[in-house]
Amino acid sequence: MGATVLVGGFFGDEGKGKIISYLALKDNPVAAVRGGVGPNAGHTVVVSGQEIKLRMLPSAVINHRTRLMLGAGVLIDPLVLADEVRRMDAADRVLIDRMCGIIEEAHRDRDRTGHLKSVVGTTGTGTGPANADRVLRSARVAKDLPDLSRYVGDVAGELNRILEDDGTVLVEGTQGTFLSLYHGAYPYVTSKDVTASAICSDVGIGPKRVDDVIVVFKAYVTRVGEGPLEGELRPDDAMQRGWQEVAVVTGRTRRAAPFNLALARRATILNSATQVALTKLDAIYPECKGKTIFEELAPEARGFIKSIEDHLGIPVTLIGTGPSAEELIDRRALLVQPE
Ligand code: IMP
Ligand code: MG
């Protein structure tokens, strides 16, 4: 069995944390590994009525049997990591790659001034400047920090060993396809590629180790920071539709637009996605709230899903109907080929 890679299909904040939390509980992975940029991404996980916000640890943290890893391509903010490990009581199952880049105070300072703040509108978490220093080969990495020594190891080696033994591995992407340094609207992008190929490279698994790529879309599109957003709604319109959200990391209000089939199609291609996870269906069809059975959805909601499948050519297998991990329709059984 190969790994499952999960990536965002729009501009981040598609609800990856919600889908991962379900998969973590349902599929019981041996390991979950986070790729992507670093603590500029905020994931929200809701389980048993408790809301958990994460910026460093994999969202699969809610399954206490799953090992939690951070790939070599990921930047670590040691303060954010320490806080999450303590809050989640996860010290015994965290493994960070010895080559993870380190965010220092000077990186955060540089990220909060100049064009990064005024033009790009970054999260100010220091990730861009830290990646720049890494490219210049002047950054520190995890193995240089004595405080991290108890967590440091060989993530790529461990992951490939687990896959060799047929263990289930969940690879968690962060950000979203159109925030990619290469495939987004430069310069309104993050500091790395964040498509599925890049996420695999971050954690150290080759393309032939991947069985499934799940691209996550929200039922509407949001974006924080600057850059183009087709069909952007006026803030009062977004508010009226209940689509106005506040960003986890920065507290900024997210800009909103209706679902965009053309963007979704491009994201499907760029990530070679095999399945779609669709979140917040209940934000568009309130009567869907909490449903777990596809046949119980209203005909309009099923029609919306069918139009996505027809346009993208891949199945919508996971459908979020509320914030909690349990509020989800799982149609993956449809994919199982008869013996
Ligand atoms: P940076 O990644 O902090 O350098 O910010 C660059 C752009 O990406 C800004 O528009 C940020 O708002 C956006 N961005 C980075 N990470 C995320 C994320 O996880 N969710 C949403 N937007 C993000
Ligand atoms: Mg987020």
mmCIF file of C-alpha atoms and ligand atoms in Angstrom:
data_model
loop_
_atom_site.group_PDB
_atom_site.id
_atom_site.type_symbol
_atom_site.label_atom_id
_atom_site.label_comp_id
_atom_site.label_asym_id
_atom_site.label_seq_id
_atom_site.Cartn_x
_atom_site.Cartn_y
_atom_site.Cartn_z
ATOM 1 C CA MET A 1 0.000 0.000 0.000
ATOM 2 C CA GLY A 2 1.175 3.526 -0.744
ATOM 3 C CA ALA A 3 0.708 6.845 0.973
ATOM 4 C CA THR A 4 -2.314 9.114 0.778
ATOM 5 C CA VAL A 5 -1.425 12.743 0.135
ATOM 6 C CA LEU A 6 -3.887 15.466 1.001
ATOM 7 C CA VAL A 7 -3.518 18.981 -0.425
ATOM 8 C CA GLY A 8 -5.495 22.217 -0.566
ATOM 9 C CA GLY A 9 -7.072 23.032 -3.925
ATOM 10 C CA PHE A 10 -7.629 26.777 -3.596
ATOM 11 C CA PHE A 11 -5.833 29.384 -1.411
ATOM 12 C CA GLY A 12 -5.495 27.468 1.861
ATOM 13 C CA ASP A 13 -8.180 27.224 4.523
ATOM 14 C CA GLU A 14 -10.173 24.681 2.539
ATOM 15 C CA GLY A 15 -10.763 22.654 5.697
ATOM 16 C CA LYS A 16 -7.844 20.246 5.394
ATOM 17 C CA GLY A 17 -7.687 19.884 9.188
ATOM 18 C CA LYS A 18 -11.288 18.739 9.294
ATOM 19 C CA ILE A 19 -10.793 16.069 6.595
ATOM 20 C CA ILE A 20 -7.516 14.871 8.139
ATOM 21 C CA SER A 21 -9.119 14.564 11.554
ATOM 22 C CA TYR A 22 -11.758 12.251 10.104
ATOM 23 C CA LEU A 23 -9.189 10.173 8.190
ATOM 24 C CA ALA A 24 -6.951 9.948 11.254
ATOM 25 C CA LEU A 25 -9.752 8.483 13.348
ATOM 26 C CA LYS A 26 -11.224 6.293 10.604
ATOM 27 C CA ASP A 27 -8.098 4.930 8.887
ATOM 28 C CA ASN A 28 -5.881 4.783 11.974
ATOM 29 C CA PRO A 29 -2.622 5.649 10.162
ATOM 30 C CA VAL A 30 0.687 4.430 11.586
ATOM 31 C CA ALA A 31 2.150 7.840 10.804
ATOM 32 C CA ALA A 32 0.953 11.256 9.715
ATOM 33 C CA VAL A 33 3.544 13.609 8.302
ATOM 34 C CA ARG A 34 3.251 17.267 7.616
ATOM 35 C CA GLY A 35 4.774 18.879 4.529
ATOM 36 C CA GLY A 36 4.337 22.455 3.291
ATOM 37 C CA VAL A 37 5.853 25.711 4.423
ATOM 38 C CA GLY A 38 5.570 25.898 8.213
ATOM 39 C CA PRO A 39 3.675 27.721 10.969
ATOM 40 C CA ASN A 40 2.097 30.178 8.509
ATOM 41 C CA ALA A 41 -0.622 27.536 8.081
ATOM 42 C CA GLY A 42 -3.306 27.193 10.718
ATOM 43 C CA HIS A 43 -5.500 24.105 10.858
ATOM 44 C CA THR A 44 -8.633 23.766 12.936
ATOM 45 C CA VAL A 45 -9.703 20.371 14.216
ATOM 46 C CA VAL A 46 -12.940 19.811 16.116
ATOM 47 C CA VAL A 47 -13.453 16.553 17.920
ATOM 48 C CA SER A 48 -15.964 15.646 20.633
ATOM 49 C CA GLY A 49 -16.975 19.300 20.895
ATOM 50 C CA GLN A 50 -13.401 20.447 21.498
ATOM 51 C CA GLU A 51 -11.762 22.883 19.057
ATOM 52 C CA ILE A 52 -8.015 22.496 18.495
ATOM 53 C CA LYS A 53 -5.911 24.986 16.523
ATOM 54 C CA LEU A 54 -2.649 23.713 15.081
ATOM 55 C CA ARG A 55 0.206 25.404 13.240
ATOM 56 C CA MET A 56 3.019 22.841 13.502
ATOM 57 C CA LEU A 57 1.843 19.366 14.467
ATOM 58 C CA PRO A 58 -0.010 17.190 11.938
ATOM 59 C CA SER A 59 -3.786 17.429 12.335
ATOM 60 C CA ALA A 60 -3.870 13.649 12.877
ATOM 61 C CA VAL A 61 -2.702 14.421 16.444
ATOM 62 C CA ILE A 62 -6.201 13.551 17.678
ATOM 63 C CA ASN A 63 -5.511 9.856 17.056
ATOM 64 C CA HIS A 64 -3.245 9.007 19.994
ATOM 65 C CA ARG A 65 -1.818 5.940 18.237
ATOM 66 C CA THR A 66 -0.543 7.858 15.215
ATOM 67 C CA ARG A 67 3.097 8.945 15.054
ATOM 68 C CA LEU A 68 3.450 12.621 14.180
ATOM 69 C CA MET A 69 6.208 13.726 11.838
ATOM 70 C CA LEU A 70 7.458 16.921 10.237
ATOM 71 C CA GLY A 71 9.287 16.520 6.925
ATOM 72 C CA ALA A 72 12.679 18.032 6.135
ATOM 73 C CA GLY A 73 11.117 20.673 3.891
ATOM 74 C CA VAL A 74 9.058 22.143 6.732
ATOM 75 C CA LEU A 75 10.156 25.181 8.724
ATOM 76 C CA ILE A 76 9.890 24.954 12.487
ATOM 77 C CA ASP A 77 9.165 27.738 14.914
ATOM 78 C CA PRO A 78 10.502 26.123 18.106
ATOM 79 C CA LEU A 79 8.212 28.204 20.360
ATOM 80 C CA VAL A 80 5.044 27.260 18.446
ATOM 81 C CA LEU A 81 6.113 23.605 18.331
ATOM 82 C CA ALA A 82 6.882 23.472 22.062
ATOM 83 C CA ASP A 83 3.499 24.982 22.900
ATOM 84 C CA GLU A 84 1.590 22.495 20.728
ATOM 85 C CA VAL A 85 3.520 19.462 21.946
ATOM 86 C CA ARG A 86 2.708 20.481 25.520
ATOM 87 C CA ARG A 87 -0.948 21.299 24.813
ATOM 88 C CA MET A 88 -1.495 18.005 22.974
ATOM 89 C CA ASP A 89 0.700 15.966 25.347
ATOM 90 C CA ALA A 90 2.379 14.559 22.219
ATOM 91 C CA ALA A 91 6.100 14.495 23.149
ATOM 92 C CA ASP A 92 6.327 10.696 22.946
ATOM 93 C CA ARG A 93 5.176 10.433 19.350
ATOM 94 C CA VAL A 94 6.718 13.433 17.611
ATOM 95 C CA LEU A 95 9.554 13.013 15.112
ATOM 96 C CA ILE A 96 10.996 16.029 13.318
ATOM 97 C CA ASP A 97 13.507 15.693 10.550
ATOM 98 C CA ARG A 98 16.998 16.797 11.496
ATOM 99 C CA MET A 99 17.044 19.020 8.402
ATOM 100 C CA CYS A 100 13.882 21.029 9.140
ATOM 101 C CA GLY A 101 14.729 24.732 8.823
ATOM 102 C CA ILE A 102 14.461 26.937 11.900
ATOM 103 C CA ILE A 103 12.568 30.224 12.129
ATOM 104 C CA GLU A 104 14.363 32.794 14.295
ATOM 105 C CA GLU A 105 13.118 36.086 15.689
ATOM 106 C CA ALA A 106 14.940 38.019 12.939
ATOM 107 C CA HIS A 107 12.910 36.100 10.324
ATOM 108 C CA ARG A 108 9.649 37.126 11.950
ATOM 109 C CA ASP A 109 10.832 40.744 12.100
ATOM 110 C CA ARG A 110 11.779 40.777 8.407
ATOM 111 C CA ASP A 111 8.419 39.210 7.497
ATOM 112 C CA ARG A 112 6.555 42.075 9.179
ATOM 113 C CA THR A 113 8.139 44.954 7.241
ATOM 114 C CA GLY A 114 8.757 46.113 3.668
ATOM 115 C CA HIS A 115 7.115 44.584 0.620
ATOM 116 C CA LEU A 116 6.336 41.287 2.373
ATOM 117 C CA LYS A 117 3.909 43.185 4.570
ATOM 118 C CA SER A 118 2.740 45.955 2.222
ATOM 119 C CA VAL A 119 2.606 44.136 -1.145
ATOM 120 C CA VAL A 120 2.267 40.413 -0.472
ATOM 121 C CA GLY A 121 0.424 40.617 2.851
ATOM 122 C CA THR A 122 2.174 37.600 4.385
ATOM 123 C CA THR A 123 1.191 35.970 7.641
ATOM 124 C CA GLY A 124 4.207 37.612 9.317
ATOM 125 C CA THR A 125 5.309 34.287 10.796
ATOM 126 C CA GLY A 126 8.851 34.472 9.391
ATOM 127 C CA THR A 127 8.536 31.660 6.880
ATOM 128 C CA GLY A 128 9.537 33.567 3.708
ATOM 129 C CA PRO A 129 12.734 35.057 5.192
ATOM 130 C CA ALA A 130 13.609 31.692 6.804
ATOM 131 C CA ASN A 131 13.242 29.904 3.460
ATOM 132 C CA ALA A 132 15.340 32.645 1.825
ATOM 133 C CA ASP A 133 18.121 32.070 4.382
ATOM 134 C CA ARG A 134 17.836 28.358 3.793
ATOM 135 C CA VAL A 135 18.395 28.834 0.070
ATOM 136 C CA LEU A 136 21.395 31.037 0.928
ATOM 137 C CA ARG A 137 22.575 28.209 3.186
ATOM 138 C CA SER A 138 22.845 30.500 6.158
ATOM 139 C CA ALA A 139 19.888 29.142 8.171
ATOM 140 C CA ARG A 140 20.087 26.882 11.173
ATOM 141 C CA VAL A 141 18.394 23.493 10.971
ATOM 142 C CA ALA A 142 16.753 21.324 13.632
ATOM 143 C CA LYS A 143 19.883 19.284 14.431
ATOM 144 C CA ASP A 144 21.652 22.513 15.471
ATOM 145 C CA LEU A 145 19.210 23.149 18.360
ATOM 146 C CA PRO A 146 19.866 21.218 21.593
ATOM 147 C CA ASP A 147 16.258 21.873 22.750
ATOM 148 C CA LEU A 148 14.940 19.863 19.796
ATOM 149 C CA SER A 149 17.330 16.912 20.123
ATOM 150 C CA ARG A 150 14.771 14.608 21.754
ATOM 151 C CA TYR A 151 12.473 14.914 18.713
ATOM 152 C CA VAL A 152 15.021 14.916 15.916
ATOM 153 C CA GLY A 153 15.536 11.986 13.558
ATOM 154 C CA ASP A 154 15.281 10.693 9.983
ATOM 155 C CA VAL A 155 11.682 11.252 8.855
ATOM 156 C CA ALA A 156 12.216 10.146 5.250
ATOM 157 C CA GLY A 157 13.897 6.940 6.421
ATOM 158 C CA GLU A 158 11.131 6.145 8.921
ATOM 159 C CA LEU A 159 8.334 6.876 6.461
ATOM 160 C CA ASN A 160 9.791 4.722 3.734
ATOM 161 C CA ARG A 161 10.306 1.891 6.222
ATOM 162 C CA ILE A 162 6.658 2.114 7.319
ATOM 163 C CA LEU A 163 5.488 2.096 3.686
ATOM 164 C CA GLU A 164 7.740 -0.861 2.927
ATOM 165 C CA ASP A 165 5.939 -2.736 5.737
ATOM 166 C CA ASP A 166 2.531 -1.817 4.251
ATOM 167 C CA GLY A 167 1.742 0.684 6.998
ATOM 168 C CA THR A 168 -0.836 3.414 6.408
ATOM 169 C CA VAL A 169 0.730 6.860 5.975
ATOM 170 C CA LEU A 170 -1.146 10.120 5.709
ATOM 171 C CA VAL A 171 0.783 13.010 4.164
ATOM 172 C CA GLU A 172 -0.641 16.378 5.132
ATOM 173 C CA GLY A 173 -0.148 19.301 2.774
ATOM 174 C CA THR A 174 -0.560 22.877 3.948
ATOM 175 C CA GLN A 175 -1.512 26.144 2.240
ATOM 176 C CA GLY A 176 -3.302 25.706 -1.104
ATOM 177 C CA THR A 177 -2.446 25.083 -4.750
ATOM 178 C CA PHE A 178 -2.813 28.728 -5.805
ATOM 179 C CA LEU A 179 -0.520 29.976 -3.055
ATOM 180 C CA SER A 180 2.280 27.976 -4.695
ATOM 181 C CA LEU A 181 5.416 29.979 -5.464
ATOM 182 C CA TYR A 182 5.389 28.379 -8.942
ATOM 183 C CA HIS A 183 1.720 27.830 -9.756
ATOM 184 C CA GLY A 184 0.032 30.746 -7.993
ATOM 185 C CA ALA A 185 -0.263 34.432 -8.976
ATOM 186 C CA TYR A 186 3.297 35.561 -8.189
ATOM 187 C CA PRO A 187 4.172 37.643 -6.137
ATOM 188 C CA TYR A 188 0.942 36.987 -4.174
ATOM 189 C CA VAL A 189 2.106 33.557 -3.134
ATOM 190 C CA THR A 190 3.866 31.743 -0.320
ATOM 191 C CA SER A 191 7.605 30.989 -0.265
ATOM 192 C CA LYS A 192 7.568 27.464 -1.774
ATOM 193 C CA ASP A 193 5.703 25.192 -4.118
ATOM 194 C CA VAL A 194 2.869 23.517 -2.204
ATOM 195 C CA THR A 195 1.368 21.133 -4.777
ATOM 196 C CA ALA A 196 1.321 17.383 -4.113
ATOM 197 C CA SER A 197 4.714 16.781 -5.741
ATOM 198 C CA ALA A 198 6.343 19.374 -3.495
ATOM 199 C CA ILE A 199 4.649 18.001 -0.381
ATOM 200 C CA CYS A 200 6.070 14.534 -1.180
ATOM 201 C CA SER A 201 9.515 16.049 -1.669
ATOM 202 C CA ASP A 202 9.173 17.890 1.674
ATOM 203 C CA VAL A 203 8.686 14.637 3.550
ATOM 204 C CA GLY A 204 11.026 12.479 1.457
ATOM 205 C CA ILE A 205 8.821 10.026 -0.402
ATOM 206 C CA GLY A 206 9.060 9.481 -4.151
ATOM 207 C CA PRO A 207 6.113 9.766 -6.565
ATOM 208 C CA LYS A 208 5.772 5.987 -6.926
ATOM 209 C CA ARG A 209 5.066 5.671 -3.191
ATOM 210 C CA VAL A 210 1.744 7.496 -3.534
ATOM 211 C CA ASP A 211 -1.578 5.708 -4.075
ATOM 212 C CA ASP A 212 -4.012 8.557 -3.663
ATOM 213 C CA VAL A 213 -3.957 12.330 -3.871
ATOM 214 C CA ILE A 214 -6.970 13.942 -2.223
ATOM 215 C CA VAL A 215 -7.521 17.556 -3.223
ATOM 216 C CA VAL A 216 -9.619 19.506 -0.719
ATOM 217 C CA PHE A 217 -12.007 22.216 -1.848
ATOM 218 C CA LYS A 218 -14.326 24.288 0.278
ATOM 219 C CA ALA A 219 -17.864 24.833 -1.074
ATOM 220 C CA TYR A 220 -16.855 28.471 -1.613
ATOM 221 C CA VAL A 221 -13.428 30.079 -2.073
ATOM 222 C CA THR A 222 -11.594 32.229 0.490
ATOM 223 C CA ARG A 223 -8.301 34.047 0.446
ATOM 224 C CA VAL A 224 -6.358 36.071 3.010
ATOM 225 C CA GLY A 225 -3.724 38.632 2.108
ATOM 226 C CA GLU A 226 -3.335 40.252 -1.287
ATOM 227 C CA GLY A 227 -3.700 38.841 -4.806
ATOM 228 C CA PRO A 228 -6.424 38.104 -7.338
ATOM 229 C CA LEU A 229 -9.681 36.433 -6.323
ATOM 230 C CA GLU A 230 -12.109 35.896 -9.180
ATOM 231 C CA GLY A 231 -15.750 36.644 -8.347
ATOM 232 C CA GLU A 232 -14.823 38.261 -5.016
ATOM 233 C CA LEU A 233 -17.882 39.257 -3.016
ATOM 234 C CA ARG A 234 -18.324 42.529 -1.181
ATOM 235 C CA PRO A 235 -17.698 41.960 2.551
ATOM 236 C CA ASP A 236 -21.385 42.559 3.432
ATOM 237 C CA ASP A 237 -22.476 40.019 0.794
ATOM 238 C CA ALA A 238 -19.997 37.454 2.122
ATOM 239 C CA MET A 239 -21.254 38.104 5.637
ATOM 240 C CA GLN A 240 -24.880 37.664 4.584
ATOM 241 C CA ARG A 241 -24.083 34.287 3.053
ATOM 242 C CA GLY A 242 -22.246 33.244 6.204
ATOM 243 C CA TRP A 243 -18.999 32.944 4.258
ATOM 244 C CA GLN A 244 -16.987 35.494 6.200
ATOM 245 C CA GLU A 245 -14.225 33.754 8.123
ATOM 246 C CA VAL A 246 -11.417 34.897 10.389
ATOM 247 C CA ALA A 247 -7.923 33.522 9.725
ATOM 248 C CA VAL A 248 -6.451 31.157 12.351
ATOM 249 C CA VAL A 249 -2.900 32.529 12.291
ATOM 250 C CA THR A 250 -3.349 36.243 11.606
ATOM 251 C CA GLY A 251 -6.897 37.033 12.773
ATOM 252 C CA ARG A 252 -7.527 38.784 9.447
ATOM 253 C CA THR A 253 -10.930 38.576 7.752
ATOM 254 C CA ARG A 254 -10.852 36.234 4.777
ATOM 255 C CA ARG A 255 -12.027 37.465 1.380
ATOM 256 C CA ALA A 256 -14.691 35.230 -0.181
ATOM 257 C CA ALA A 257 -15.983 34.173 -3.605
ATOM 258 C CA PRO A 258 -18.299 31.455 -4.940
ATOM 259 C CA PHE A 259 -16.952 27.975 -5.826
ATOM 260 C CA ASN A 260 -14.775 28.192 -8.943
ATOM 261 C CA LEU A 261 -14.923 25.132 -11.238
ATOM 262 C CA ALA A 262 -12.128 26.349 -13.527
ATOM 263 C CA LEU A 263 -9.711 26.789 -10.607
ATOM 264 C CA ALA A 264 -10.779 23.420 -9.211
ATOM 265 C CA ARG A 265 -10.036 21.771 -12.537
ATOM 266 C CA ARG A 266 -6.582 23.311 -12.725
ATOM 267 C CA ALA A 267 -5.855 22.237 -9.131
ATOM 268 C CA THR A 268 -6.940 18.686 -9.963
ATOM 269 C CA ILE A 269 -4.481 18.580 -12.846
ATOM 270 C CA LEU A 270 -1.553 20.251 -11.034
ATOM 271 C CA ASN A 271 -1.853 17.783 -8.146
ATOM 272 C CA SER A 272 -2.773 14.701 -10.233
ATOM 273 C CA ALA A 273 -5.636 14.326 -7.772
ATOM 274 C CA THR A 274 -7.497 11.021 -7.633
ATOM 275 C CA GLN A 275 -10.260 12.112 -5.245
ATOM 276 C CA VAL A 276 -11.959 15.279 -4.073
ATOM 277 C CA ALA A 277 -12.848 16.157 -0.503
ATOM 278 C CA LEU A 278 -15.473 18.900 -0.346
ATOM 279 C CA THR A 279 -15.909 20.806 2.899
ATOM 280 C CA LYS A 280 -18.596 23.105 4.315
ATOM 281 C CA LEU A 281 -21.385 21.807 2.123
ATOM 282 C CA ASP A 282 -23.682 22.928 4.949
ATOM 283 C CA ALA A 283 -22.613 26.554 4.360
ATOM 284 C CA ILE A 284 -24.418 26.387 1.001
ATOM 285 C CA TYR A 285 -27.139 23.884 1.823
ATOM 286 C CA PRO A 286 -27.932 24.358 5.538
ATOM 287 C CA GLU A 287 -30.247 21.326 5.614
ATOM 288 C CA CYS A 288 -27.150 19.147 4.990
ATOM 289 C CA LYS A 289 -25.748 19.965 8.439
ATOM 290 C CA GLY A 290 -24.435 16.897 10.233
ATOM 291 C CA LYS A 291 -25.522 14.403 7.556
ATOM 292 C CA THR A 292 -23.376 11.272 7.160
ATOM 293 C CA ILE A 293 -25.328 9.515 4.394
ATOM 294 C CA PHE A 294 -25.121 10.751 0.813
ATOM 295 C CA GLU A 295 -28.647 9.671 -0.127
ATOM 296 C CA GLU A 296 -30.030 11.928 2.616
ATOM 297 C CA LEU A 297 -28.694 15.068 0.939
ATOM 298 C CA ALA A 298 -31.168 17.344 -0.836
ATOM 299 C CA PRO A 299 -31.307 16.920 -4.641
ATOM 300 C CA GLU A 300 -29.721 20.373 -5.179
ATOM 301 C CA ALA A 301 -26.743 19.442 -2.979
ATOM 302 C CA ARG A 302 -26.290 16.153 -4.819
ATOM 303 C CA GLY A 303 -26.534 18.061 -8.100
ATOM 304 C CA PHE A 304 -23.760 20.418 -6.992
ATOM 305 C CA ILE A 305 -21.526 17.447 -6.205
ATOM 306 C CA LYS A 306 -22.373 15.768 -9.507
ATOM 307 C CA SER A 307 -21.448 18.947 -11.411
ATOM 308 C CA ILE A 308 -18.040 18.976 -9.684
ATOM 309 C CA GLU A 309 -17.453 15.315 -10.549
ATOM 310 C CA ASP A 310 -18.486 15.839 -14.167
ATOM 311 C CA HIS A 311 -16.221 18.848 -14.519
ATOM 312 C CA LEU A 312 -13.163 17.357 -12.810
ATOM 313 C CA GLY A 313 -13.497 13.738 -13.897
ATOM 314 C CA ILE A 314 -12.719 12.343 -10.438
ATOM 315 C CA PRO A 315 -15.088 11.348 -7.625
ATOM 316 C CA VAL A 316 -16.046 13.492 -4.631
ATOM 317 C CA THR A 317 -15.416 10.868 -1.984
ATOM 318 C CA LEU A 318 -15.421 12.852 1.279
ATOM 319 C CA ILE A 319 -18.025 15.522 2.038
ATOM 320 C CA GLY A 320 -17.906 17.726 5.121
ATOM 321 C CA THR A 321 -21.298 18.652 6.579
ATOM 322 C CA GLY A 322 -20.140 20.422 9.753
ATOM 323 C CA PRO A 323 -16.967 21.366 11.643
ATOM 324 C CA SER A 324 -16.686 18.217 13.731
ATOM 325 C CA ALA A 325 -14.589 15.224 12.561
ATOM 326 C CA GLU A 326 -17.718 13.034 12.686
ATOM 327 C CA GLU A 327 -19.846 15.305 10.469
ATOM 328 C CA LEU A 328 -18.779 13.767 7.178
ATOM 329 C CA ILE A 329 -20.053 11.604 4.328
ATOM 330 C CA ASP A 330 -17.512 8.954 3.318
ATOM 331 C CA ARG A 331 -18.134 7.577 -0.170
ATOM 332 C CA ARG A 332 -14.730 5.932 -0.610
ATOM 333 C CA ALA A 333 -16.415 2.519 -0.738
ATOM 334 C CA LEU A 334 -17.508 3.510 -4.253
ATOM 335 C CA LEU A 335 -13.873 3.319 -5.334
ATOM 336 C CA VAL A 336 -13.274 -0.241 -4.224
ATOM 337 C CA GLN A 337 -12.951 -2.412 -7.309
ATOM 338 C CA PRO A 338 -14.881 -5.696 -7.219
ATOM 339 C CA GLU A 339 -12.478 -8.658 -6.818
HETATM 340 P P1 IMP B 1 3.397 33.730 3.776
HETATM 341 O O1 IMP B 1 3.143 32.299 3.452
HETATM 342 O O2 IMP B 1 3.246 34.048 5.246
HETATM 343 O O3 IMP B 1 4.686 34.212 3.192
HETATM 344 O O4 IMP B 1 2.252 34.593 3.065
HETATM 345 C C1 IMP B 1 2.113 34.655 1.637
HETATM 346 C C2 IMP B 1 0.639 34.588 1.249
HETATM 347 O O5 IMP B 1 0.145 33.271 1.503
HETATM 348 C C3 IMP B 1 -0.268 35.535 2.040
HETATM 349 O O6 IMP B 1 -1.323 35.965 1.188
HETATM 350 C C4 IMP B 1 -0.828 34.639 3.144
HETATM 351 O O7 IMP B 1 -2.049 35.126 3.622
HETATM 352 C C5 IMP B 1 -0.981 33.332 2.388
HETATM 353 N N1 IMP B 1 -0.938 32.123 3.230
HETATM 354 C C6 IMP B 1 0.163 31.459 3.663
HETATM 355 N N2 IMP B 1 -0.200 30.364 4.360
HETATM 356 C C7 IMP B 1 -1.524 30.332 4.366
HETATM 357 C C8 IMP B 1 -2.478 29.413 4.902
HETATM 358 O O8 IMP B 1 -2.174 28.395 5.518
HETATM 359 N N3 IMP B 1 -3.796 29.719 4.696
HETATM 360 C C9 IMP B 1 -4.164 30.813 3.988
HETATM 361 N N4 IMP B 1 -3.313 31.697 3.472
HETATM 362 C C10 IMP B 1 -2.000 31.444 3.642
HETATM 363 MG MG MG B 2 -5.715 27.625 7.603
#
